[in-house]
Amino acid sequence: TFVERFSRYAVSMVIKDKSAYTVSKSISKFCEKYKGCVDSVTCDRGSEFIALQTRQMLDQHGVKYYYAHAYSPYERGSNENFNKLLREYYPKKTDFAHISQSELDKTVMSINTRPMRTHRYRSRLQAFRRHCQYRQVAFDQRFLNPS
């Protein structure tokens, strides 16, 4: 799950395993798709994020990366909050191997289109569009389908 800090717009991807190769490949796909919108990534200290392959890929895309301290989920608060919202649809111990990317995309979009008090009752999607305009990145339909 990727959560943009300003708008809190989120993108989630189904991956087959937590290997460094698979994770770095999906992060690379994300960085290419949202080029100009991704400045930095904050992740936990999982082996898939600490791996040299992942760090080299982020360097290649010009993305700064930061690691949260061990046992400090509050350092990735937006991400943790979004994962809590996902749990409304997928309870703990849900096997994501049986969830398709298109089903996950629909769920994430339903969360991204909810009005938020933080954004004066605009949705995350509306806030993300404004953020893209501010950064002079053309917002197009590819942002709506993460897969």
GROMACS .gro file of N, CA and C in nm:
model
  441
    1THR      N    1   0.085  -0.119   0.000
    1THR     CA    2   0.000   0.000   0.000
    1THR      C    3   0.088   0.124   0.000
    2PHE      N    4   0.060   0.216  -0.091
    2PHE     CA    5   0.129   0.344  -0.097
    2PHE      C    6   0.028   0.452  -0.063
    3VAL      N    7   0.063   0.544   0.025
    3VAL     CA    8  -0.026   0.653   0.062
    3VAL      C    9   0.048   0.784   0.043
    4GLU      N   10  -0.006   0.871  -0.042
    4GLU     CA   11   0.054   1.002  -0.066
    4GLU      C   12   0.027   1.089   0.057
    5ARG      N   13   0.130   1.156   0.107
    5ARG     CA   14   0.118   1.223   0.237
    5ARG      C   15   0.024   1.342   0.238
    6PHE      N   16   0.022   1.423   0.133
    6PHE     CA   17  -0.061   1.544   0.134
    6PHE      C   18  -0.209   1.510   0.121
    7SER      N   19  -0.244   1.437   0.016
    7SER     CA   20  -0.385   1.409  -0.013
    7SER      C   21  -0.435   1.283   0.056
    8ARG      N   22  -0.342   1.197   0.096
    8ARG     CA   23  -0.372   1.066   0.153
    8ARG      C   24  -0.434   0.971   0.051
    9TYR      N   25  -0.416   1.005  -0.077
    9TYR     CA   26  -0.458   0.918  -0.187
    9TYR      C   27  -0.377   0.789  -0.177
   10ALA      N   28  -0.442   0.676  -0.195
   10ALA     CA   29  -0.374   0.548  -0.175
   10ALA      C   30  -0.380   0.460  -0.299
   11VAL      N   31  -0.278   0.378  -0.311
   11VAL     CA   32  -0.270   0.277  -0.416
   11VAL      C   33  -0.226   0.147  -0.348
   12SER      N   34  -0.296   0.039  -0.376
   12SER     CA   35  -0.258  -0.091  -0.320
   12SER      C   36  -0.237  -0.189  -0.434
   13MET      N   37  -0.141  -0.276  -0.416
   13MET     CA   38  -0.112  -0.377  -0.517
   13MET      C   39  -0.107  -0.514  -0.453
   14VAL      N   40  -0.160  -0.610  -0.524
   14VAL     CA   41  -0.151  -0.749  -0.480
   14VAL      C   42  -0.018  -0.802  -0.533
   15ILE      N   43   0.064  -0.855  -0.444
   15ILE     CA   44   0.190  -0.915  -0.487
   15ILE      C   45   0.192  -1.061  -0.443
   16LYS      N   46   0.263  -1.143  -0.519
   16LYS     CA   47   0.257  -1.288  -0.492
   16LYS      C   48   0.339  -1.330  -0.370
   17ASP      N   49   0.445  -1.254  -0.337
   17ASP     CA   50   0.524  -1.286  -0.219
   17ASP      C   51   0.596  -1.161  -0.171
   18LYS      N   52   0.667  -1.173  -0.060
   18LYS     CA   53   0.734  -1.056  -0.002
   18LYS      C   54   0.884  -1.058  -0.030
   19SER      N   55   0.923  -1.120  -0.141
   19SER     CA   56   1.066  -1.123  -0.175
   19SER      C   57   1.109  -0.984  -0.221
   20ALA      N   58   1.237  -0.956  -0.207
   20ALA     CA   59   1.290  -0.826  -0.247
   20ALA      C   60   1.266  -0.801  -0.396
   21TYR      N   61   1.279  -0.906  -0.477
   21TYR     CA   62   1.259  -0.892  -0.621
   21TYR      C   63   1.115  -0.849  -0.652
   22THR      N   64   1.018  -0.918  -0.596
   22THR     CA   65   0.877  -0.888  -0.622
   22THR      C   66   0.840  -0.750  -0.572
   23VAL      N   67   0.884  -0.716  -0.452
   23VAL     CA   68   0.851  -0.586  -0.393
   23VAL      C   69   0.916  -0.474  -0.473
   24SER      N   70   1.044  -0.489  -0.508
   24SER     CA   71   1.110  -0.382  -0.584
   24SER      C   72   1.049  -0.366  -0.722
   25LYS      N   73   1.004  -0.475  -0.781
   25LYS     CA   74   0.937  -0.468  -0.911
   25LYS      C   75   0.806  -0.389  -0.901
   26SER      N   76   0.728  -0.414  -0.796
   26SER     CA   77   0.602  -0.340  -0.782
   26SER      C   78   0.626  -0.194  -0.744
   27ILE      N   79   0.728  -0.166  -0.664
   27ILE     CA   80   0.759  -0.026  -0.632
   27ILE      C   81   0.805   0.046  -0.759
   28SER      N   82   0.883  -0.022  -0.842
   28SER     CA   83   0.929   0.037  -0.968
   28SER      C   84   0.811   0.070  -1.059
   29LYS      N   85   0.717  -0.022  -1.068
   29LYS     CA   86   0.596  -0.001  -1.148
   29LYS      C   87   0.520   0.121  -1.096
   30PHE      N   88   0.509   0.130  -0.964
   30PHE     CA   89   0.442   0.244  -0.901
   30PHE      C   90   0.515   0.375  -0.932
   31CYS      N   91   0.647   0.376  -0.918
   31CYS     CA   92   0.725   0.498  -0.942
   31CYS      C   93   0.715   0.545  -1.087
   32GLU      N   94   0.713   0.450  -1.181
   32GLU     CA   95   0.700   0.487  -1.322
   32GLU      C   96   0.564   0.547  -1.350
   33LYS      N   97   0.461   0.487  -1.294
   33LYS     CA   98   0.325   0.534  -1.319
   33LYS      C   99   0.299   0.671  -1.258
   34TYR      N  100   0.352   0.695  -1.139
   34TYR     CA  101   0.327   0.820  -1.067
   34TYR      C  102   0.450   0.912  -1.071
   35LYS      N  103   0.523   0.906  -1.179
   35LYS     CA  104   0.643   0.988  -1.194
   35LYS      C  105   0.607   1.135  -1.176
   36GLY      N  106   0.687   1.205  -1.098
   36GLY     CA  107   0.659   1.345  -1.071
   36GLY      C  108   0.576   1.365  -0.945
   37CYS      N  109   0.515   1.259  -0.897
   37CYS     CA  110   0.434   1.267  -0.775
   37CYS      C  111   0.503   1.199  -0.657
   38VAL      N  112   0.606   1.122  -0.684
   38VAL     CA  113   0.673   1.047  -0.578
   38VAL      C  114   0.808   1.110  -0.549
   39ASP      N  115   0.822   1.166  -0.429
   39ASP     CA  116   0.950   1.224  -0.387
   39ASP      C  117   1.023   1.130  -0.292
   40SER      N  118   0.947   1.069  -0.203
   40SER     CA  119   1.010   0.984  -0.102
   40SER      C  120   0.917   0.871  -0.063
   41VAL      N  121   0.977   0.770  -0.005
   41VAL     CA  122   0.904   0.654   0.044
   41VAL      C  123   0.951   0.627   0.187
   42THR      N  124   0.857   0.607   0.277
   42THR     CA  125   0.892   0.566   0.414
   42THR      C  126   0.838   0.426   0.432
   43CYS      N  127   0.924   0.336   0.470
   43CYS     CA  128   0.881   0.197   0.484
   43CYS      C  129   0.932   0.139   0.615
   44ASP      N  130   0.882   0.021   0.646
   44ASP     CA  131   0.928  -0.045   0.768
   44ASP      C  132   1.063  -0.112   0.738
   45ARG      N  133   1.114  -0.183   0.834
   45ARG     CA  134   1.246  -0.242   0.820
   45ARG      C  135   1.240  -0.388   0.775
   46GLY      N  136   1.139  -0.421   0.697
   46GLY     CA  137   1.129  -0.557   0.644
   46GLY      C  138   1.244  -0.586   0.549
   47SER      N  139   1.285  -0.711   0.541
   47SER     CA  140   1.399  -0.749   0.457
   47SER      C  141   1.376  -0.712   0.311
   48GLU      N  142   1.250  -0.711   0.268
   48GLU     CA  143   1.220  -0.677   0.128
   48GLU      C  144   1.248  -0.531   0.097
   49PHE      N  145   1.243  -0.444   0.198
   49PHE     CA  146   1.270  -0.301   0.177
   49PHE      C  147   1.417  -0.267   0.200
   50ILE      N  148   1.483  -0.341   0.287
   50ILE     CA  149   1.623  -0.313   0.319
   50ILE      C  150   1.715  -0.370   0.211
   51ALA      N  151   1.667  -0.463   0.132
   51ALA     CA  152   1.750  -0.530   0.031
   51ALA      C  153   1.814  -0.429  -0.064
   52LEU      N  154   1.937  -0.457  -0.102
   52LEU     CA  155   2.013  -0.371  -0.192
   52LEU      C  156   1.937  -0.347  -0.322
   53GLN      N  157   1.873  -0.450  -0.373
   53GLN     CA  158   1.798  -0.440  -0.498
   53GLN      C  159   1.690  -0.332  -0.490
   54THR      N  160   1.617  -0.327  -0.381
   54THR     CA  161   1.511  -0.228  -0.364
   54THR      C  162   1.570  -0.088  -0.352
   55ARG      N  163   1.678  -0.074  -0.275
   55ARG     CA  164   1.740   0.058  -0.258
   55ARG      C  165   1.797   0.110  -0.390
   56GLN      N  166   1.858   0.022  -0.469
   56GLN     CA  167   1.912   0.063  -0.599
   56GLN      C  168   1.800   0.107  -0.693
   57MET      N  169   1.688   0.035  -0.689
   57MET     CA  170   1.575   0.070  -0.775
   57MET      C  171   1.520   0.207  -0.737
   58LEU      N  172   1.508   0.236  -0.608
   58LEU     CA  173   1.459   0.367  -0.564
   58LEU      C  174   1.557   0.477  -0.604
   59ASP      N  175   1.687   0.451  -0.591
   59ASP     CA  176   1.788   0.548  -0.635
   59ASP      C  177   1.776   0.574  -0.784
   60GLN      N  178   1.753   0.468  -0.859
   60GLN     CA  179   1.739   0.479  -1.005
   60GLN      C  180   1.622   0.570  -1.043
   61HIS      N  181   1.515   0.566  -0.965
   61HIS     CA  182   1.397   0.649  -0.991
   61HIS      C  183   1.409   0.787  -0.926
   62GLY      N  184   1.518   0.811  -0.854
   62GLY     CA  185   1.537   0.940  -0.788
   62GLY      C  186   1.445   0.961  -0.669
   63VAL      N  187   1.407   0.853  -0.605
   63VAL     CA  188   1.316   0.859  -0.490
   63VAL      C  189   1.397   0.841  -0.362
   64LYS      N  190   1.380   0.934  -0.269
   64LYS     CA  191   1.446   0.921  -0.139
   64LYS      C  192   1.371   0.816  -0.059
   65TYR      N  193   1.442   0.743   0.022
   65TYR     CA  194   1.375   0.643   0.105
   65TYR      C  195   1.418   0.658   0.250
   66TYR      N  196   1.322   0.638   0.336
   66TYR     CA  197   1.343   0.648   0.479
   66TYR      C  198   1.288   0.522   0.544
   67TYR      N  199   1.349   0.483   0.652
   67TYR     CA  200   1.303   0.366   0.725
   67TYR      C  201   1.248   0.408   0.860
   68ALA      N  202   1.131   0.359   0.893
   68ALA     CA  203   1.073   0.384   1.025
   68ALA      C  204   1.153   0.304   1.127
   69HIS      N  205   1.157   0.354   1.248
   69HIS     CA  206   1.224   0.281   1.355
   69HIS      C  207   1.147   0.153   1.386
   70ALA      N  208   1.219   0.055   1.434
   70ALA     CA  209   1.157  -0.073   1.469
   70ALA      C  210   1.048  -0.051   1.574
   71TYR      N  211   0.938  -0.118   1.558
   71TYR     CA  212   0.824  -0.113   1.650
   71TYR      C  213   0.768   0.029   1.666
   72SER      N  214   0.771   0.106   1.557
   72SER     CA  215   0.719   0.244   1.560
   72SER      C  216   0.621   0.267   1.446
   73PRO      N  217   0.506   0.201   1.447
   73PRO     CA  218   0.411   0.217   1.337
   73PRO      C  219   0.359   0.360   1.324
   74TYR      N  220   0.366   0.437   1.432
   74TYR     CA  221   0.319   0.576   1.428
   74TYR      C  222   0.404   0.661   1.334
   75GLU      N  223   0.522   0.616   1.298
   75GLU     CA  224   0.605   0.690   1.204
   75GLU      C  225   0.554   0.675   1.060
   76ARG      N  226   0.464   0.582   1.040
   76ARG     CA  227   0.399   0.563   0.909
   76ARG      C  228   0.249   0.570   0.930
   77GLY      N  229   0.206   0.673   1.000
   77GLY     CA  230   0.067   0.685   1.044
   77GLY      C  231  -0.036   0.682   0.934
   78SER      N  232  -0.011   0.755   0.824
   78SER     CA  233  -0.108   0.757   0.714
   78SER      C  234  -0.128   0.618   0.656
   79ASN      N  235  -0.017   0.546   0.643
   79ASN     CA  236  -0.025   0.411   0.588
   79ASN      C  237  -0.100   0.317   0.683
   80GLU      N  238  -0.070   0.327   0.811
   80GLU     CA  239  -0.138   0.243   0.909
   80GLU      C  240  -0.287   0.274   0.913
   81ASN      N  241  -0.321   0.402   0.905
   81ASN     CA  242  -0.461   0.444   0.905
   81ASN      C  243  -0.533   0.388   0.782
   82PHE      N  244  -0.468   0.396   0.666
   82PHE     CA  245  -0.531   0.343   0.545
   82PHE      C  246  -0.549   0.191   0.555
   83ASN      N  247  -0.450   0.123   0.608
   83ASN     CA  248  -0.463  -0.023   0.624
   83ASN      C  249  -0.579  -0.056   0.717
   84LYS      N  250  -0.603   0.028   0.817
   84LYS     CA  251  -0.717   0.008   0.907
   84LYS      C  252  -0.848   0.021   0.827
   85LEU      N  253  -0.854   0.118   0.734
   85LEU     CA  254  -0.973   0.133   0.650
   85LEU      C  255  -0.991   0.011   0.559
   86LEU      N  256  -0.881  -0.042   0.508
   86LEU     CA  257  -0.890  -0.163   0.425
   86LEU      C  258  -0.947  -0.281   0.505
   87ARG      N  259  -0.918  -0.284   0.633
   87ARG     CA  260  -0.967  -0.392   0.719
   87ARG      C  261  -1.119  -0.391   0.732
   88GLU      N  262  -1.183  -0.280   0.698
   88GLU     CA  263  -1.330  -0.279   0.696
   88GLU      C  264  -1.382  -0.374   0.588
   89TYR      N  265  -1.305  -0.388   0.482
   89TYR     CA  266  -1.344  -0.474   0.369
   89TYR      C  267  -1.281  -0.613   0.379
   90TYR      N  268  -1.159  -0.616   0.429
   90TYR     CA  269  -1.084  -0.742   0.438
   90TYR      C  270  -1.038  -0.761   0.583
   91PRO      N  271  -1.109  -0.842   0.660
   91PRO     CA  272  -1.072  -0.862   0.801
   91PRO      C  273  -0.933  -0.926   0.815
   92LYS      N  274  -0.880  -0.920   0.934
   92LYS     CA  275  -0.751  -0.984   0.964
   92LYS      C  276  -0.754  -1.129   0.918
   93LYS      N  277  -0.641  -1.176   0.876
   93LYS     CA  278  -0.621  -1.314   0.830
   93LYS      C  279  -0.688  -1.341   0.696
   94THR      N  280  -0.728  -1.237   0.623
   94THR     CA  281  -0.780  -1.256   0.488
   94THR      C  282  -0.665  -1.302   0.400
   95ASP      N  283  -0.689  -1.403   0.320
   95ASP     CA  284  -0.587  -1.453   0.228
   95ASP      C  285  -0.595  -1.373   0.099
   96PHE      N  286  -0.499  -1.284   0.079
   96PHE     CA  287  -0.502  -1.197  -0.038
   96PHE      C  288  -0.467  -1.272  -0.167
   97ALA      N  289  -0.428  -1.397  -0.155
   97ALA     CA  290  -0.404  -1.478  -0.274
   97ALA      C  291  -0.535  -1.501  -0.350
   98HIS      N  292  -0.647  -1.489  -0.280
   98HIS     CA  293  -0.778  -1.510  -0.342
   98HIS      C  294  -0.846  -1.379  -0.380
   99ILE      N  295  -0.775  -1.268  -0.368
   99ILE     CA  296  -0.832  -1.137  -0.402
   99ILE      C  297  -0.762  -1.088  -0.528
  100SER      N  298  -0.840  -1.055  -0.628
  100SER     CA  299  -0.782  -1.009  -0.754
  100SER      C  300  -0.742  -0.862  -0.743
  101GLN      N  301  -0.652  -0.820  -0.832
  101GLN     CA  302  -0.609  -0.680  -0.833
  101GLN      C  303  -0.727  -0.589  -0.864
  102SER      N  304  -0.815  -0.631  -0.955
  102SER     CA  305  -0.930  -0.546  -0.990
  102SER      C  306  -1.025  -0.530  -0.871
  103GLU      N  307  -1.044  -0.635  -0.793
  103GLU     CA  308  -1.129  -0.626  -0.674
  103GLU      C  309  -1.067  -0.531  -0.571
  104LEU      N  310  -0.936  -0.543  -0.553
  104LEU     CA  311  -0.866  -0.454  -0.460
  104LEU      C  312  -0.872  -0.309  -0.509
  105ASP      N  313  -0.857  -0.289  -0.641
  105ASP     CA  314  -0.866  -0.153  -0.698
  105ASP      C  315  -1.001  -0.089  -0.668
  106LYS      N  316  -1.109  -0.167  -0.680
  106LYS     CA  317  -1.243  -0.114  -0.652
  106LYS      C  318  -1.256  -0.075  -0.505
  107THR      N  319  -1.202  -0.158  -0.418
  107THR     CA  320  -1.207  -0.129  -0.274
  107THR      C  321  -1.130  -0.002  -0.242
  108VAL      N  322  -1.009   0.008  -0.296
  108VAL     CA  323  -0.925   0.126  -0.271
  108VAL      C  324  -0.991   0.251  -0.327
  109MET      N  325  -1.052   0.240  -0.444
  109MET     CA  326  -1.118   0.356  -0.503
  109MET      C  327  -1.237   0.400  -0.418
  110SER      N  328  -1.308   0.304  -0.360
  110SER     CA  329  -1.421   0.343  -0.275
  110SER      C  330  -1.371   0.419  -0.152
  111ILE      N  331  -1.255   0.384  -0.101
  111ILE     CA  332  -1.196   0.458   0.011
  111ILE      C  333  -1.145   0.594  -0.038
  112ASN      N  334  -1.080   0.596  -0.154
  112ASN     CA  335  -1.025   0.721  -0.208
  112ASN      C  336  -1.132   0.823  -0.244
  113THR      N  337  -1.254   0.779  -0.264
  113THR     CA  338  -1.361   0.873  -0.302
  113THR      C  339  -1.449   0.913  -0.185
  114ARG      N  340  -1.419   0.866  -0.065
  114ARG     CA  341  -1.493   0.909   0.054
  114ARG      C  342  -1.455   1.053   0.089
  115PRO      N  343  -1.552   1.135   0.127
  115PRO     CA  344  -1.517   1.271   0.171
  115PRO      C  345  -1.441   1.265   0.304
  116MET      N  346  -1.346   1.356   0.318
  116MET     CA  347  -1.266   1.361   0.440
  116MET      C  348  -1.272   1.499   0.503
  117ARG      N  349  -1.290   1.502   0.630
  117ARG     CA  350  -1.294   1.630   0.702
  117ARG      C  351  -1.163   1.708   0.681
  118THR      N  352  -1.052   1.638   0.681
  118THR     CA  353  -0.921   1.699   0.661
  118THR      C  354  -0.914   1.781   0.533
  119HIS      N  355  -0.985   1.737   0.430
  119HIS     CA  356  -0.984   1.804   0.299
  119HIS      C  357  -1.110   1.886   0.276
  120ARG      N  358  -1.169   1.935   0.384
  120ARG     CA  359  -1.293   2.013   0.375
  120ARG      C  360  -1.402   1.935   0.302
  121TYR      N  361  -1.411   1.810   0.336
  121TYR     CA  362  -1.511   1.717   0.284
  121TYR      C  363  -1.496   1.691   0.134
  122ARG      N  364  -1.376   1.709   0.084
  122ARG     CA  365  -1.342   1.660  -0.049
  122ARG      C  366  -1.282   1.521  -0.030
  123SER      N  367  -1.278   1.446  -0.136
  123SER     CA  368  -1.222   1.311  -0.126
  123SER      C  369  -1.070   1.314  -0.143
  124ARG      N  370  -1.008   1.202  -0.112
  124ARG     CA  371  -0.864   1.188  -0.134
  124ARG      C  372  -0.833   1.207  -0.282
  125LEU      N  373  -0.919   1.153  -0.368
  125LEU     CA  374  -0.900   1.165  -0.512
  125LEU      C  375  -0.902   1.310  -0.556
  126GLN      N  376  -0.998   1.387  -0.508
  126GLN     CA  377  -1.005   1.529  -0.544
  126GLN      C  378  -0.881   1.604  -0.493
  127ALA      N  379  -0.839   1.573  -0.373
  127ALA     CA  380  -0.719   1.637  -0.316
  127ALA      C  381  -0.595   1.599  -0.396
  128PHE      N  382  -0.589   1.473  -0.441
  128PHE     CA  383  -0.474   1.428  -0.520
  128PHE      C  384  -0.471   1.499  -0.655
  129ARG      N  385  -0.587   1.517  -0.717
  129ARG     CA  386  -0.592   1.592  -0.843
  129ARG      C  387  -0.538   1.733  -0.825
  130ARG      N  388  -0.580   1.798  -0.717
  130ARG     CA  389  -0.530   1.934  -0.688
  130ARG      C  390  -0.380   1.932  -0.665
  131HIS      N  391  -0.334   1.832  -0.595
  131HIS     CA  392  -0.192   1.819  -0.567
  131HIS      C  393  -0.113   1.802  -0.697
  132CYS      N  394  -0.166   1.722  -0.789
  132CYS     CA  395  -0.101   1.703  -0.919
  132CYS      C  396  -0.096   1.834  -0.997
  133GLN      N  397  -0.205   1.910  -0.994
  133GLN     CA  398  -0.207   2.040  -1.061
  133GLN      C  399  -0.100   2.132  -1.003
  134TYR      N  400  -0.091   2.134  -0.871
  134TYR     CA  401   0.007   2.218  -0.804
  134TYR      C  402   0.149   2.178  -0.844
  135ARG      N  403   0.173   2.049  -0.856
  135ARG     CA  404   0.306   1.999  -0.892
  135ARG      C  405   0.328   2.001  -1.043
  136GLN      N  406   0.227   2.044  -1.117
  136GLN     CA  407   0.230   2.053  -1.263
  136GLN      C  408   0.255   1.916  -1.326
  137VAL      N  409   0.188   1.817  -1.271
  137VAL     CA  410   0.190   1.682  -1.326
  137VAL      C  411   0.050   1.658  -1.381
  138ALA      N  412   0.043   1.619  -1.507
  138ALA     CA  413  -0.088   1.596  -1.568
  138ALA      C  414  -0.156   1.478  -1.502
  139PHE      N  415  -0.276   1.500  -1.451
  139PHE     CA  416  -0.355   1.392  -1.391
  139PHE      C  417  -0.432   1.326  -1.503
  140ASP      N  418  -0.416   1.198  -1.519
  140ASP     CA  419  -0.494   1.129  -1.622
  140ASP      C  420  -0.550   0.998  -1.568
  141GLN      N  421  -0.621   0.930  -1.652
  141GLN     CA  422  -0.695   0.810  -1.610
  141GLN      C  423  -0.604   0.697  -1.562
  142ARG      N  424  -0.477   0.697  -1.601
  142ARG     CA  425  -0.388   0.589  -1.557
  142ARG      C  426  -0.373   0.588  -1.405
  143PHE      N  427  -0.393   0.705  -1.341
  143PHE     CA  428  -0.384   0.711  -1.196
  143PHE      C  429  -0.500   0.637  -1.129
  144LEU      N  430  -0.609   0.619  -1.202
  144LEU     CA  431  -0.727   0.556  -1.143
  144LEU      C  432  -0.719   0.404  -1.144
  145ASN      N  433  -0.633   0.347  -1.227
  145ASN     CA  434  -0.617   0.202  -1.233
  145ASN      C  435  -0.473   0.165  -1.203
  146PRO      N  436  -0.441   0.137  -1.078
  146PRO     CA  437  -0.304   0.109  -1.040
  146PRO      C  438  -0.243  -0.013  -1.105
  147SER      N  439  -0.322  -0.109  -1.145
  147SER     CA  440  -0.263  -0.233  -1.199
  147SER      C  441  -0.213  -0.216  -1.340
   0.00000   0.00000   0.00000
